[in-house]
PDB file of C-alpha atoms and ligand atoms in Angstrom:
ATOM      1  CA  MET A   1     -33.457  24.309  -3.591  1.00 79.00           C
ATOM      2  CA  THR A   2     -31.393  27.247  -4.873  1.00 89.00           C
ATOM      3  CA  LYS A   3     -33.227  30.500  -4.302  1.00 94.00           C
ATOM      4  CA  GLY A   4     -34.143  32.679  -7.266  1.00 97.00           C
ATOM      5  CA  ILE A   5     -32.463  35.978  -8.076  1.00 97.00           C
ATOM      6  CA  VAL A   6     -34.184  39.300  -7.499  1.00 98.00           C
ATOM      7  CA  VAL A   7     -33.594  41.623 -10.458  1.00 98.00           C
ATOM      8  CA  ILE A   8     -34.435  45.309  -9.977  1.00 98.00           C
ATOM      9  CA  LEU A   9     -35.014  47.222 -13.193  1.00 97.00           C
ATOM     10  CA  THR A  10     -34.948  50.970 -12.784  1.00 96.00           C
ATOM     11  CA  GLY A  11     -34.424  54.206 -14.706  1.00 93.00           C
ATOM     12  CA  ALA A  12     -36.350  57.345 -15.534  1.00 87.00           C
ATOM     13  CA  SER A  13     -40.019  57.421 -16.504  1.00 82.00           C
ATOM     14  CA  SER A  14     -40.513  56.665 -20.241  1.00 87.00           C
ATOM     15  CA  VAL A  15     -36.999  55.313 -20.732  1.00 91.00           C
ATOM     16  CA  GLY A  16     -38.514  52.070 -22.066  1.00 93.00           C
ATOM     17  CA  LYS A  17     -38.403  49.912 -18.935  1.00 93.00           C
ATOM     18  CA  GLY A  18     -41.824  48.449 -19.723  1.00 92.00           C
ATOM     19  CA  GLN A  19     -40.808  47.260 -23.178  1.00 94.00           C
ATOM     20  CA  ILE A  20     -37.543  45.803 -21.883  1.00 97.00           C
ATOM     21  CA  ARG A  21     -39.407  44.162 -19.003  1.00 96.00           C
ATOM     22  CA  ASN A  22     -41.879  42.432 -21.316  1.00 95.00           C
ATOM     23  CA  ARG A  23     -39.115  41.130 -23.541  1.00 97.00           C
ATOM     24  CA  LEU A  24     -37.211  39.733 -20.546  1.00 98.00           C
ATOM     25  CA  LEU A  25     -40.343  38.095 -19.133  1.00 97.00           C
ATOM     26  CA  GLU A  26     -41.001  36.359 -22.471  1.00 97.00           C
ATOM     27  CA  ASP A  27     -37.553  34.753 -22.422  1.00 98.00           C
ATOM     28  CA  GLU A  28     -38.037  31.309 -20.882  1.00 97.00           C
ATOM     29  CA  GLU A  29     -34.319  30.805 -20.346  1.00 97.00           C
ATOM     30  CA  LEU A  30     -34.418  33.546 -17.713  1.00 98.00           C
ATOM     31  CA  ASN A  31     -37.114  31.858 -15.561  1.00 96.00           C
ATOM     32  CA  LEU A  32     -38.251  35.371 -14.705  1.00 98.00           C
ATOM     33  CA  PHE A  33     -41.521  36.320 -12.992  1.00 97.00           C
ATOM     34  CA  TYR A  34     -42.869  39.825 -12.581  1.00 97.00           C
ATOM     35  CA  SER A  35     -43.373  41.358  -9.160  1.00 98.00           C
ATOM     36  CA  ILE A  36     -46.740  43.075  -9.497  1.00 98.00           C
ATOM     37  CA  SER A  37     -46.821  46.391  -7.632  1.00 97.00           C
ATOM     38  CA  GLU A  38     -49.728  47.883  -5.744  1.00 98.00           C
ATOM     39  CA  THR A  39     -50.740  51.347  -6.861  1.00 98.00           C
ATOM     40  CA  THR A  40     -53.370  53.928  -6.067  1.00 98.00           C
ATOM     41  CA  ARG A  41     -53.157  55.404  -9.557  1.00 96.00           C
ATOM     42  CA  PRO A  42     -56.199  54.855 -11.791  1.00 96.00           C
ATOM     43  CA  GLN A  43     -56.111  51.938 -14.216  1.00 96.00           C
ATOM     44  CA  LYS A  44     -55.297  52.991 -17.780  1.00 91.00           C
ATOM     45  CA  GLU A  45     -56.972  51.560 -20.839  1.00 92.00           C
ATOM     46  CA  GLY A  46     -55.394  48.244 -21.767  1.00 94.00           C
ATOM     47  CA  GLU A  47     -54.017  47.617 -18.279  1.00 94.00           C
ATOM     48  CA  VAL A  48     -55.125  44.510 -16.403  1.00 97.00           C
ATOM     49  CA  ASP A  49     -55.686  44.475 -12.647  1.00 98.00           C
ATOM     50  CA  GLY A  50     -53.529  41.718 -11.115  1.00 97.00           C
ATOM     51  CA  LYS A  51     -51.216  41.648 -14.138  1.00 94.00           C
ATOM     52  CA  ASP A  52     -49.859  45.160 -14.685  1.00 93.00           C
ATOM     53  CA  TYR A  53     -50.596  46.365 -11.160  1.00 96.00           C
ATOM     54  CA  TYR A  54     -52.903  45.672  -8.253  1.00 98.00           C
ATOM     55  CA  PHE A  55     -55.060  48.785  -8.446  1.00 98.00           C
ATOM     56  CA  VAL A  56     -56.054  49.540  -4.856  1.00 98.00           C
ATOM     57  CA  SER A  57     -57.752  52.314  -2.902  1.00 98.00           C
ATOM     58  CA  HIS A  58     -55.795  54.790  -0.852  1.00 98.00           C
ATOM     59  CA  GLU A  59     -57.123  53.101   2.304  1.00 98.00           C
ATOM     60  CA  ALA A  60     -56.026  49.631   1.188  1.00 98.00           C
ATOM     61  CA  PHE A  61     -52.563  50.963   0.322  1.00 98.00           C
ATOM     62  CA  ALA A  62     -52.264  52.646   3.736  1.00 98.00           C
ATOM     63  CA  GLU A  63     -53.225  49.330   5.344  1.00 98.00           C
ATOM     64  CA  SER A  64     -50.424  47.508   3.426  1.00 98.00           C
ATOM     65  CA  VAL A  65     -47.942  50.136   4.646  1.00 98.00           C
ATOM     66  CA  LYS A  66     -49.192  49.888   8.216  1.00 98.00           C
ATOM     67  CA  ASN A  67     -48.921  46.080   8.169  1.00 98.00           C
ATOM     68  CA  LYS A  68     -45.374  46.308   6.731  1.00 97.00           C
ATOM     69  CA  GLU A  69     -46.417  44.254   3.709  1.00 97.00           C
ATOM     70  CA  LEU A  70     -44.361  46.310   1.236  1.00 98.00           C
ATOM     71  CA  LEU A  71     -40.632  45.979   0.556  1.00 97.00           C
ATOM     72  CA  GLU A  72     -40.668  49.665  -0.358  1.00 96.00           C
ATOM     73  CA  TYR A  73     -43.141  52.263  -1.495  1.00 97.00           C
ATOM     74  CA  THR A  74     -43.105  55.698  -2.986  1.00 94.00           C
ATOM     75  CA  GLU A  75     -45.306  58.568  -4.036  1.00 93.00           C
ATOM     76  CA  PHE A  76     -45.054  59.393  -7.716  1.00 86.00           C
ATOM     77  CA  ASN A  77     -47.020  62.012  -9.600  1.00 82.00           C
ATOM     78  CA  GLY A  78     -49.632  62.169  -6.831  1.00 90.00           C
ATOM     79  CA  TYR A  79     -50.138  58.398  -6.500  1.00 95.00           C
ATOM     80  CA  TYR A  80     -48.598  55.664  -4.379  1.00 97.00           C
ATOM     81  CA  TYR A  81     -46.703  52.658  -5.705  1.00 96.00           C
ATOM     82  CA  GLY A  82     -45.294  49.778  -3.648  1.00 97.00           C
ATOM     83  CA  THR A  83     -43.704  46.342  -3.957  1.00 97.00           C
ATOM     84  CA  PRO A  84     -45.529  43.585  -2.045  1.00 98.00           C
ATOM     85  CA  LYS A  85     -42.988  41.549  -0.064  1.00 97.00           C
ATOM     86  CA  ALA A  86     -44.868  38.220   0.230  1.00 97.00           C
ATOM     87  CA  GLN A  87     -45.056  37.769  -3.540  1.00 96.00           C
ATOM     88  CA  VAL A  88     -41.300  38.259  -4.008  1.00 98.00           C
ATOM     89  CA  ASP A  89     -40.445  35.887  -1.109  1.00 97.00           C
ATOM     90  CA  PHE A  90     -42.831  33.232  -2.434  1.00 97.00           C
ATOM     91  CA  LEU A  91     -41.329  33.202  -5.938  1.00 97.00           C
ATOM     92  CA  VAL A  92     -37.684  33.391  -4.826  1.00 97.00           C
ATOM     93  CA  ASP A  93     -38.204  30.523  -2.350  1.00 97.00           C
ATOM     94  CA  LYS A  94     -39.562  28.450  -5.216  1.00 97.00           C
ATOM     95  CA  GLY A  95     -36.322  29.042  -7.147  1.00 96.00           C
ATOM     96  CA  LYS A  96     -37.876  31.509  -9.576  1.00 97.00           C
ATOM     97  CA  ASN A  97     -36.109  34.711 -10.605  1.00 98.00           C
ATOM     98  CA  VAL A  98     -38.167  37.823  -9.884  1.00 98.00           C
ATOM     99  CA  LEU A  99     -38.194  41.088 -11.811  1.00 98.00           C
ATOM    100  CA  ILE A 100     -39.077  44.208  -9.844  1.00 98.00           C
ATOM    101  CA  GLU A 101     -39.562  47.435 -11.799  1.00 96.00           C
ATOM    102  CA  VAL A 102     -39.332  50.564  -9.685  1.00 94.00           C
ATOM    103  CA  GLU A 103     -38.402  54.203  -9.974  1.00 88.00           C
ATOM    104  CA  ALA A 104     -34.815  54.799  -8.837  1.00 89.00           C
ATOM    105  CA  GLN A 105     -35.571  55.826  -5.222  1.00 88.00           C
ATOM    106  CA  GLY A 106     -37.220  52.447  -4.680  1.00 92.00           C
ATOM    107  CA  VAL A 107     -33.954  50.577  -5.200  1.00 95.00           C
ATOM    108  CA  GLY A 108     -32.231  51.506  -1.895  1.00 94.00           C
ATOM    109  CA  PRO A 109     -34.936  50.082   0.394  1.00 95.00           C
ATOM    110  CA  ILE A 110     -35.125  46.865  -1.650  1.00 97.00           C
ATOM    111  CA  LYS A 111     -31.346  46.425  -1.474  1.00 96.00           C
ATOM    112  CA  LEU A 112     -31.533  46.892   2.305  1.00 95.00           C
ATOM    113  CA  SER A 113     -33.924  43.927   2.557  1.00 95.00           C
ATOM    114  CA  ILE A 114     -32.328  41.896  -0.270  1.00 96.00           C
ATOM    115  CA  PRO A 115     -28.645  42.889  -0.429  1.00 96.00           C
ATOM    116  CA  ASP A 116     -27.779  40.440  -3.204  1.00 95.00           C
ATOM    117  CA  ALA A 117     -30.500  41.735  -5.561  1.00 97.00           C
ATOM    118  CA  LEU A 118     -29.175  42.628  -9.020  1.00 98.00           C
ATOM    119  CA  ALA A 119     -30.012  46.290  -9.698  1.00 98.00           C
ATOM    120  CA  ILE A 120     -29.867  47.578 -13.273  1.00 98.00           C
ATOM    121  CA  PHE A 121     -30.261  51.221 -14.258  1.00 97.00           C
ATOM    122  CA  VAL A 122     -31.646  51.847 -17.759  1.00 97.00           C
ATOM    123  CA  MET A 123     -30.265  55.025 -19.357  1.00 95.00           C
ATOM    124  CA  PRO A 124     -31.885  56.862 -22.272  1.00 95.00           C
ATOM    125  CA  ALA A 125     -29.850  57.492 -25.427  1.00 92.00           C
ATOM    126  CA  SER A 126     -29.839  61.169 -24.357  1.00 92.00           C
ATOM    127  CA  MET A 127     -31.809  63.546 -22.144  1.00 91.00           C
ATOM    128  CA  GLU A 128     -33.349  65.100 -25.306  1.00 93.00           C
ATOM    129  CA  GLU A 129     -34.559  61.676 -26.427  1.00 92.00           C
ATOM    130  CA  LEU A 130     -36.076  61.016 -23.000  1.00 93.00           C
ATOM    131  CA  GLU A 131     -37.919  64.363 -22.982  1.00 93.00           C
ATOM    132  CA  LYS A 132     -39.280  63.543 -26.452  1.00 92.00           C
ATOM    133  CA  GLN A 133     -40.535  60.158 -25.215  1.00 91.00           C
ATOM    134  CA  ILE A 134     -42.215  61.717 -22.167  1.00 91.00           C
ATOM    135  CA  GLU A 135     -43.881  64.390 -24.337  1.00 91.00           C
ATOM    136  CA  MET A 136     -45.164  61.772 -26.770  1.00 89.00           C
ATOM    137  CA  ARG A 137     -46.499  59.511 -24.042  1.00 86.00           C
ATOM    138  CA  TYR A 138     -48.271  62.163 -21.981  1.00 83.00           C
ATOM    139  CA  LYS A 139     -49.132  64.573 -24.794  1.00 80.00           C
ATOM    140  CA  ASP A 140     -52.481  65.683 -23.362  1.00 72.00           C
ATOM    141  CA  ASP A 141     -51.271  66.626 -19.937  1.00 81.00           C
ATOM    142  CA  GLU A 142     -48.740  69.484 -19.845  1.00 87.00           C
ATOM    143  CA  ALA A 143     -48.459  69.524 -16.019  1.00 86.00           C
ATOM    144  CA  SER A 144     -47.791  65.791 -15.908  1.00 83.00           C
ATOM    145  CA  ILE A 145     -45.147  66.157 -18.658  1.00 89.00           C
ATOM    146  CA  GLN A 146     -43.258  68.770 -16.672  1.00 90.00           C
ATOM    147  CA  ARG A 147     -43.454  66.725 -13.456  1.00 88.00           C
ATOM    148  CA  ARG A 148     -42.202  63.628 -15.236  1.00 87.00           C
ATOM    149  CA  ILE A 149     -39.341  65.508 -16.934  1.00 91.00           C
ATOM    150  CA  ASN A 150     -38.268  66.981 -13.582  1.00 91.00           C
ATOM    151  CA  LYS A 151     -38.519  63.607 -11.908  1.00 89.00           C
ATOM    152  CA  ALA A 152     -36.565  62.003 -14.774  1.00 91.00           C
ATOM    153  CA  LYS A 153     -33.760  64.537 -14.267  1.00 91.00           C
ATOM    154  CA  MET A 154     -33.634  63.705 -10.553  1.00 91.00           C
ATOM    155  CA  GLU A 155     -33.586  59.985 -11.332  1.00 90.00           C
ATOM    156  CA  MET A 156     -30.755  60.399 -13.829  1.00 91.00           C
ATOM    157  CA  GLU A 157     -28.653  61.943 -11.062  1.00 92.00           C
ATOM    158  CA  LEU A 158     -28.833  58.612  -9.229  1.00 91.00           C
ATOM    159  CA  ALA A 159     -27.361  56.699 -12.192  1.00 93.00           C
ATOM    160  CA  PRO A 160     -23.703  56.911 -11.037  1.00 93.00           C
ATOM    161  CA  LEU A 161     -24.663  54.969  -7.903  1.00 92.00           C
ATOM    162  CA  PHE A 162     -25.393  51.899 -10.024  1.00 95.00           C
ATOM    163  CA  ARG A 163     -22.771  49.336 -10.976  1.00 95.00           C
ATOM    164  CA  ASN A 164     -24.912  48.001 -13.819  1.00 97.00           C
ATOM    165  CA  ILE A 165     -25.962  50.664 -16.307  1.00 97.00           C
ATOM    166  CA  VAL A 166     -27.545  49.728 -19.631  1.00 97.00           C
ATOM    167  CA  THR A 167     -28.251  52.319 -22.331  1.00 96.00           C
ATOM    168  CA  ASN A 168     -31.523  51.862 -24.168  1.00 96.00           C
ATOM    169  CA  ASP A 169     -30.501  53.287 -27.541  1.00 95.00           C
ATOM    170  CA  ASP A 170     -31.537  49.955 -29.055  1.00 96.00           C
ATOM    171  CA  VAL A 171     -34.056  47.692 -27.296  1.00 96.00           C
ATOM    172  CA  ASP A 172     -32.610  44.427 -28.648  1.00 97.00           C
ATOM    173  CA  LYS A 173     -29.158  45.393 -27.434  1.00 98.00           C
ATOM    174  CA  ALA A 174     -30.423  46.550 -24.010  1.00 98.00           C
ATOM    175  CA  VAL A 175     -32.408  43.325 -23.541  1.00 98.00           C
ATOM    176  CA  SER A 176     -29.480  41.104 -24.462  1.00 98.00           C
ATOM    177  CA  GLU A 177     -27.089  43.036 -22.154  1.00 98.00           C
ATOM    178  CA  ILE A 178     -29.515  42.603 -19.252  1.00 98.00           C
ATOM    179  CA  LYS A 179     -30.007  38.937 -20.079  1.00 98.00           C
ATOM    180  CA  GLU A 180     -26.255  38.405 -19.938  1.00 98.00           C
ATOM    181  CA  LEU A 181     -26.052  40.126 -16.541  1.00 98.00           C
ATOM    182  CA  ILE A 182     -28.801  37.906 -15.110  1.00 98.00           C
ATOM    183  CA  LEU A 183     -27.287  34.690 -16.511  1.00 97.00           C
ATOM    184  CA  LYS A 184     -23.866  35.654 -15.158  1.00 97.00           C
ATOM    185  CA  VAL A 185     -25.216  36.245 -11.628  1.00 96.00           C
ATOM    186  CA  GLN A 186     -27.135  32.960 -11.858  1.00 93.00           C
ATOM    187  CA  LYS A 187     -23.965  31.091 -12.890  1.00 93.00           C
ATOM    188  CA  ASP A 188     -21.865  32.742 -10.162  1.00 93.00           C
ATOM    189  CA  ARG A 189     -24.386  31.721  -7.501  1.00 88.00           C
ATOM    190  CA  ALA A 190     -24.851  28.138  -8.666  1.00 82.00           C
TER     191      ALA A 190
HETATM  192  P1  5GP B 201     -46.538  54.394 -14.268  1.00 60.87           P
HETATM  193  O1  5GP B 201     -47.594  55.225 -13.618  1.00 60.87           O
HETATM  194  O2  5GP B 201     -45.979  55.036 -15.511  1.00 60.87           O
HETATM  195  O3  5GP B 201     -46.987  52.959 -14.489  1.00 60.87           O
HETATM  196  O4  5GP B 201     -45.305  54.265 -13.226  1.00 60.87           O
HETATM  197  C1  5GP B 201     -44.684  55.413 -12.756  1.00 60.87           C
HETATM  198  C2  5GP B 201     -43.337  55.064 -12.140  1.00 60.87           C
HETATM  199  O5  5GP B 201     -43.526  54.278 -10.955  1.00 60.87           O
HETATM  200  C3  5GP B 201     -42.438  54.225 -13.064  1.00 60.87           C
HETATM  201  O6  5GP B 201     -41.127  54.820 -13.080  1.00 60.87           O
HETATM  202  C4  5GP B 201     -42.416  52.872 -12.408  1.00 60.87           C
HETATM  203  O7  5GP B 201     -41.167  52.201 -12.620  1.00 60.87           O
HETATM  204  C5  5GP B 201     -42.599  53.217 -10.942  1.00 60.87           C
HETATM  205  N1  5GP B 201     -43.123  52.122 -10.141  1.00 60.87           N
HETATM  206  C6  5GP B 201     -44.013  51.167 -10.493  1.00 60.87           C
HETATM  207  N2  5GP B 201     -44.235  50.317  -9.470  1.00 60.87           N
HETATM  208  C7  5GP B 201     -43.451  50.747  -8.443  1.00 60.87           C
HETATM  209  C8  5GP B 201     -43.226  50.273  -7.108  1.00 60.87           C
HETATM  210  O8  5GP B 201     -43.782  49.285  -6.645  1.00 60.87           O
HETATM  211  N3  5GP B 201     -42.370  50.995  -6.346  1.00 60.87           N
HETATM  212  C9  5GP B 201     -41.708  52.087  -6.819  1.00 60.87           C
HETATM  213  N4  5GP B 201     -40.856  52.705  -6.015  1.00 60.87           N
HETATM  214  N5  5GP B 201     -41.895  52.560  -8.061  1.00 60.87           N
HETATM  215  C10 5GP B 201     -42.746  51.894  -8.868  1.00 60.87           C
END
């Protein structure tokens, strides 16, 4: 059986990765399954454990790291996030395409393990637009806003390292560009 493709979706915090991700996952033609990350950050209202993330304790996360169960992991805004390896292997071996959403530093370690993964960097329409989005999303927490803006600036500096850059000035357009990239890789590998 042909193995599935691993698609890595990355870009700064609040650039709209979540919205793009959901649209891609809904598209049956893409045969795309979401790689659910482990995180130590608290569950937000509306989030579902085992769907959006596996919400785990610090101790459980440390155990996953110690047992080398994560393809990569990072600390972000005081919490840990990581990509469980077994889940990705399982889906890819079954011929399913897998979508991994990570912050930009997570991409390198994944590419080391899965060199033919398709990495896509999502750009904001502008830095001003991104700052506006971050401020709107985290309006009650000034310290978190500043941390996320600083982190977003650092992440944007990594953009030139990516061959596939998609600007999210229009979600429909961004989604269809990414869909085309995935279908092209799928065709090339068939
Ligand atoms: P949030 O707390 O807003 O859900 O996520 C914060 C950041 O962590 C986002 O940029 C998201 O893409 C990233 N992230 C989520 N899961 C993972 C993961 O497993 N590994 C890495 N490196 N980053 C992740």
